[in-house]
Short mmCIF file of C-alpha atoms in Angstrom, two decimals:
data_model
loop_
_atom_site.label_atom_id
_atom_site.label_comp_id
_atom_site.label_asym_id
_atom_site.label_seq_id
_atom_site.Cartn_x
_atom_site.Cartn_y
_atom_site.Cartn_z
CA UNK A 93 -28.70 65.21 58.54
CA UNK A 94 -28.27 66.61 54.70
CA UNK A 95 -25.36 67.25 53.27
CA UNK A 96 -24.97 68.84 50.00
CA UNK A 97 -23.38 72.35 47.98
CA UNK A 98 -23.14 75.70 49.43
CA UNK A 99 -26.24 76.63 46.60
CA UNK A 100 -28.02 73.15 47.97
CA UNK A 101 -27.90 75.13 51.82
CA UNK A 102 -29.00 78.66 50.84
CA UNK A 103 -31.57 77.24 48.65
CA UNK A 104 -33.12 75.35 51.81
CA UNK A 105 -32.56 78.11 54.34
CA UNK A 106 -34.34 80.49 51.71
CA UNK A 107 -36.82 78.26 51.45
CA UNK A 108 -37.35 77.58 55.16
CA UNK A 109 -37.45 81.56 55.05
CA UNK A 110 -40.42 81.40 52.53
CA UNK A 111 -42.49 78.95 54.32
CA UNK A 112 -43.03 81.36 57.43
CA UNK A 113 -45.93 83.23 57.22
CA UNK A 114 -46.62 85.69 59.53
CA UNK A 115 -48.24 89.91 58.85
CA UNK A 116 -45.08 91.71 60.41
CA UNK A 117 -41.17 90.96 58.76
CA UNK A 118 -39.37 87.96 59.30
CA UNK A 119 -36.85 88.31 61.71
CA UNK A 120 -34.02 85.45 61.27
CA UNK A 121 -31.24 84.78 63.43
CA UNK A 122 -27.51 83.44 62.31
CA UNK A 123 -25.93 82.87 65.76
CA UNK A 124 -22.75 80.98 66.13
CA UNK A 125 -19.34 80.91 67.90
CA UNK A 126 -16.80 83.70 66.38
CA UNK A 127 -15.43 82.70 63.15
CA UNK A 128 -17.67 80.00 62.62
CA UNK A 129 -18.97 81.78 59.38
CA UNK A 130 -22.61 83.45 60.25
CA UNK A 131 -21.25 86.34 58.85
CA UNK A 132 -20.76 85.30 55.24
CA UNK A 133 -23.61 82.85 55.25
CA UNK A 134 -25.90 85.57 56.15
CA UNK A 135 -24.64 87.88 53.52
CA UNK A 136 -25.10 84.79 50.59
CA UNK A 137 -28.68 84.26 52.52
CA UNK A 138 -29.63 87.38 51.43
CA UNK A 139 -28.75 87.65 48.02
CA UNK A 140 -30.69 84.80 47.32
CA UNK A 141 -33.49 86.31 48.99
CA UNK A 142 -33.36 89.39 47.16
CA UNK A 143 -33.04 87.28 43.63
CA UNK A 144 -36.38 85.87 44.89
CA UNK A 145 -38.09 89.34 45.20
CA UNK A 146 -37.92 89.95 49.28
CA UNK A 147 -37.02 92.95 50.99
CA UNK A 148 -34.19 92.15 52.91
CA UNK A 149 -32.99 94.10 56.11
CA UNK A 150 -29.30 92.87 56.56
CA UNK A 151 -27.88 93.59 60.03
CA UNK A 152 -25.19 92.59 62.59
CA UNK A 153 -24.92 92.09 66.22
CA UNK A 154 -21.38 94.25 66.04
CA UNK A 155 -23.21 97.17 64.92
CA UNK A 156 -25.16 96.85 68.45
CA UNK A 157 -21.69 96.52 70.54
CA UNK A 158 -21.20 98.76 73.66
CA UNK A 159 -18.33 101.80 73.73
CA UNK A 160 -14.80 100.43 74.39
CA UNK A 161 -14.98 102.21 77.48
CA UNK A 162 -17.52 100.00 79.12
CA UNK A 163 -17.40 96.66 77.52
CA UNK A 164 -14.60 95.14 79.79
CA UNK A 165 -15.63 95.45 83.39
CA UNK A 166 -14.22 92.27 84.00
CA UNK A 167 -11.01 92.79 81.98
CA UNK A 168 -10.50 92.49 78.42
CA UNK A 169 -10.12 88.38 78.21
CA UNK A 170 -12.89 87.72 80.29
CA UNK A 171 -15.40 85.29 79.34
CA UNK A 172 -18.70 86.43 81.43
CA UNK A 173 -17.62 89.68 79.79
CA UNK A 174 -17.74 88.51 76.84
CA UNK A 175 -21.15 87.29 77.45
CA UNK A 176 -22.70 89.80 79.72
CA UNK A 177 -21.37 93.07 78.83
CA UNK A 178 -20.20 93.25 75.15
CA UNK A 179 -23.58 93.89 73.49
CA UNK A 180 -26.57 96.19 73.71
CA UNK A 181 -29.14 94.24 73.62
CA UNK A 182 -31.99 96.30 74.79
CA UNK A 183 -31.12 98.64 72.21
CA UNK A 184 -31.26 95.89 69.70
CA UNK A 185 -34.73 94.94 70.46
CA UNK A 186 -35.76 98.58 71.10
CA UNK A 187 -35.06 100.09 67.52
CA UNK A 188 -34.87 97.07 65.76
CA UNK A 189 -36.35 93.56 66.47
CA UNK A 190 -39.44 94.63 68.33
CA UNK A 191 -40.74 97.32 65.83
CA UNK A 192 -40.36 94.85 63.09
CA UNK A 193 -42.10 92.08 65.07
CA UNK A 194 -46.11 91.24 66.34
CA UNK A 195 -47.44 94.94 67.08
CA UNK A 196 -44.41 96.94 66.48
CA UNK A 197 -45.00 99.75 63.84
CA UNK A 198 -41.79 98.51 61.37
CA UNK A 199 -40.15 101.49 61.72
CA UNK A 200 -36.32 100.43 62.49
CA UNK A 201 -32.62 101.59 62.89
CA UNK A 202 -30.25 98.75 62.19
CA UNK A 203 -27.50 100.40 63.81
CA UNK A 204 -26.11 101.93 66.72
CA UNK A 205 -22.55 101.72 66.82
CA UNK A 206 -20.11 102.39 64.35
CA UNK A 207 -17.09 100.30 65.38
CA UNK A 208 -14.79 101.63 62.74
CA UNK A 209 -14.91 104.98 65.07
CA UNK A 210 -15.93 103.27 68.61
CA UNK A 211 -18.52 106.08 68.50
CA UNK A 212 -22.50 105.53 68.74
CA UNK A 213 -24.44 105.99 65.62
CA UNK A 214 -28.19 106.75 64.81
CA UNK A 215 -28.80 106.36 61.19
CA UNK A 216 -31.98 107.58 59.86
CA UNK A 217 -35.39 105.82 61.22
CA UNK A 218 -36.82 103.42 58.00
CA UNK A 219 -39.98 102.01 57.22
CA UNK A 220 -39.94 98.34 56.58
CA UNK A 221 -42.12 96.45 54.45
CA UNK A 222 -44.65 94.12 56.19
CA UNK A 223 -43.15 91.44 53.97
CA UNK A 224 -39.39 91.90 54.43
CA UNK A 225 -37.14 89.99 55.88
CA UNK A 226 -34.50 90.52 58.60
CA UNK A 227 -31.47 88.90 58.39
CA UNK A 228 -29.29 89.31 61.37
CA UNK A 229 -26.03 87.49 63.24
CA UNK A 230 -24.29 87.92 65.75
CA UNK A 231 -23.24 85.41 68.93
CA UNK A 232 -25.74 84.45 71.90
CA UNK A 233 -28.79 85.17 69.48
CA UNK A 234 -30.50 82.72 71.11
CA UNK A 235 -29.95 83.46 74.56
CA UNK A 236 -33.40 84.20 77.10
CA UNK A 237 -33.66 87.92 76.50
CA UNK A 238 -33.67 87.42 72.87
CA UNK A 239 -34.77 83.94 72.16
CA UNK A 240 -38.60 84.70 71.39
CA UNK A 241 -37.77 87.34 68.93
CA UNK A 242 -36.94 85.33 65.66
CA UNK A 243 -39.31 83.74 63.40
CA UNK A 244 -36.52 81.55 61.91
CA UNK A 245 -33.44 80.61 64.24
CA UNK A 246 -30.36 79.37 62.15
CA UNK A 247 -26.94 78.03 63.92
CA UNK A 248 -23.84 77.86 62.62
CA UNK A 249 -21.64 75.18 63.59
CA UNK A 250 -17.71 74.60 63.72
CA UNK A 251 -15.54 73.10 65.40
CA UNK A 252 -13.26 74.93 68.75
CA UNK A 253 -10.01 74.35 66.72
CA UNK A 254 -11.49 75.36 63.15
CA UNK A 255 -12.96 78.63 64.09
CA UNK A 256 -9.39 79.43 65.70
CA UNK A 257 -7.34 78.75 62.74
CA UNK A 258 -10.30 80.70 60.76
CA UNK A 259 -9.51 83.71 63.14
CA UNK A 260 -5.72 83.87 62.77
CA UNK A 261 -6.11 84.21 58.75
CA UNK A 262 -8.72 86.54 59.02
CA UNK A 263 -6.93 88.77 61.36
CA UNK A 264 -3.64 88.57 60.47
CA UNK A 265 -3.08 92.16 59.20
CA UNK A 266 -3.99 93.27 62.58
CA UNK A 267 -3.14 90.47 65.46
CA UNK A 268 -0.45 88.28 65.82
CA UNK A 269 -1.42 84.40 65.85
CA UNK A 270 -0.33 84.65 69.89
CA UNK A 271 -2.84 87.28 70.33
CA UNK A 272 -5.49 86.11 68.90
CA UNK A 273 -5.19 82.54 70.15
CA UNK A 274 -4.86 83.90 73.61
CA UNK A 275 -8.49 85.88 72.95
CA UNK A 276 -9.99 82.90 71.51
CA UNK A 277 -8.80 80.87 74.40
CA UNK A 278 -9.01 83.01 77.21
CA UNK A 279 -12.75 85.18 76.09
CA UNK A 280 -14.14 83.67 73.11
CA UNK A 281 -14.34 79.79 73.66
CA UNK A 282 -15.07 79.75 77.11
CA UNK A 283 -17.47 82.52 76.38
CA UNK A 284 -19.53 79.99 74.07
CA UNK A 285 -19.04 76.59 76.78
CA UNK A 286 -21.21 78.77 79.16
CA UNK A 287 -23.49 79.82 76.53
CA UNK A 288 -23.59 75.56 75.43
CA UNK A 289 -23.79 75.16 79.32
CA UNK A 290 -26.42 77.43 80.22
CA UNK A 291 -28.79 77.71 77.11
CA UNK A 292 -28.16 75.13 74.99
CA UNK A 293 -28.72 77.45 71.53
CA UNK A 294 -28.49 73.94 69.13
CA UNK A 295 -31.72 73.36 71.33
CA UNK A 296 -33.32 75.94 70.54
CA UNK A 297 -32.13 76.31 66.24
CA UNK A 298 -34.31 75.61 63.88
CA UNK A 299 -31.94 74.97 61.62
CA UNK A 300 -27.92 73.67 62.51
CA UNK A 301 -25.73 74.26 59.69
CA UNK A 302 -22.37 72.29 60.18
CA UNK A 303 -19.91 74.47 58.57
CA UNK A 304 -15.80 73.11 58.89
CA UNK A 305 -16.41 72.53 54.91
CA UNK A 306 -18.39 75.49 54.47
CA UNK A 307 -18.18 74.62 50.52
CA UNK A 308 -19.90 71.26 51.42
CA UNK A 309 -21.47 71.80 54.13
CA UNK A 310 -24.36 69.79 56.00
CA UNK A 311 -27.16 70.83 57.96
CA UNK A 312 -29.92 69.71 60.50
CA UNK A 313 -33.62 70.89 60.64
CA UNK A 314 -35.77 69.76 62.72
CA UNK A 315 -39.52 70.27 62.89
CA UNK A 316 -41.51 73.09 65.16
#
C-alpha cells in the first residue's frame, strides 16, 4: 500500500490512465459506497487530465437513475432496491459506454435523467475523440452487467461509520441526521454488504483508494 498527498493520488491515477492504450476512449470507473468520495475524486481526476491535454468525458451514474415512480418496488429503504432497481443500466451502456468502447462508433449521450426535475433527458448525441477519456462514478460499477466495460476500474474506500457522518453534513439542508441515518442504515449499507457479498468489487479494482483522510489518503494497485 502507498500512502501519500491528495496531488501524490491523482498524479498516479492519471498516470495509470495514461499507460492504457487502447484505439477507442478510455472508459474509467470510480465506484464506491455513497459518500465515500468518488464523486469529488472523479471531478479532481479530470482536471488533471485535462491539464495534461486529454479529452475528458465526465459523467455520473445519477444522471442514469430511473423515474421516482419506479425506483422503489420494494419500498423506499429497501436494500435489493437499492441494488436492483435504482439505475438504468442498459441505458448506460446503450448511449454511453458501448459506443465509446471496442467497435462502438463514439457517438455518446452522457445523460438521461435530470434529477433536479425527476424527468428523463436526451441531450444532444456527441462525437468523442478516439483518444478521450471517460470518467464516470457511480455505485455497483463493477457489478456483472457492467464489469467488462472499463479499461481502468478505480474503488473508493471508507469506512460504514465515515461515509455516514459524511452524509449527514452533506445533506443537512435537506434531511434530518434521523433520516438520513435511517437511509444509510436501512438501503444504503446493506445495499453495499450484498454487493461485498456477491461480487466482491475490491476484487475486481484496479486501483483501491482508501479515502477516511481523503487529504492523505492511501491507495492499492495491483497488477493486471
Amino acid at each position: 500500500m502507498d500512502q501519500g498527498t491528495r496531488d501524490e493520488l491523482l498524479g498516479r491515477l492519471a498516470d495509470a490512465v495514461g499507460t492504457i492504450a487502447v484505439t477507442h476512449p478510455t472508459r474509467v470507473a470510480v465506484d464506491g459506497p455513497p459518500a465515500a468520495g468518488k464523486t469529488t475524486l472523479a471531478d479532481e481526476l479530470a482536471v488533471v487530465l485535462r491539464e495534461r491535454g486529454r479529452d475528458v468525458i465526465r459523467a455520473t451514474i445519477d444522471d442514469f437513475l430511473f423515474a421516482r415512480a419506479q425506483r422503489y418496488p420494494r419500498g423506499e429503504y429497501s436494500a435489493e432496491g437499492c441494488y436492483f432497481d435504482t439505475h438504468d443500466r442498459e441505458a448506460l451502456t446503450r448511449v454511453l459506454l458501448d459506443p465509446l468502447g471496442p467497435g462502438g462508433d463514439r457517438r455518446f449521450r452522457p445523460a438521461v435523467y435530470d434529477r433536479t426535475t425527476d424527468t428523463a433527458m436526451s441531450p444532444p448525441v456527441t462525437t468523442a475523440s478516439p483518444d478521450a477519456v471517460l470518467v464516470f462514478d457511480g455505485v455497483f460499477l463493477m457489478r456483472p452487467e457492467l464489469i467488462d466495460r472499463w479499461e481502468l476500474r478505480i474503488f473508493v474506500s471508507t469506512t460504514p461509520e465515515r461515509t455516514v457522518d459524511r452524509a449527514v453534513v452533506r445533506e443537512r439542508r435537506v434531511s434530518s441526521r434521523a433520516e438520513v441515518e435511517r437511509r444509510w442504515r436501512e438501503r444504503y449499507l446493506p445495499a453495499q454488504e450484498f454487493y461485498f457479498a456477491t461480487v466482491r468489487p475490491t476484487g475486481h479494482a484496479d486501483i483501491v483508494v482508501h479515502n477516511d483522510e481523503p487529504q492523505q489518503p492511501a491507495w492499492t494497485a495491483r497488477t493486471r
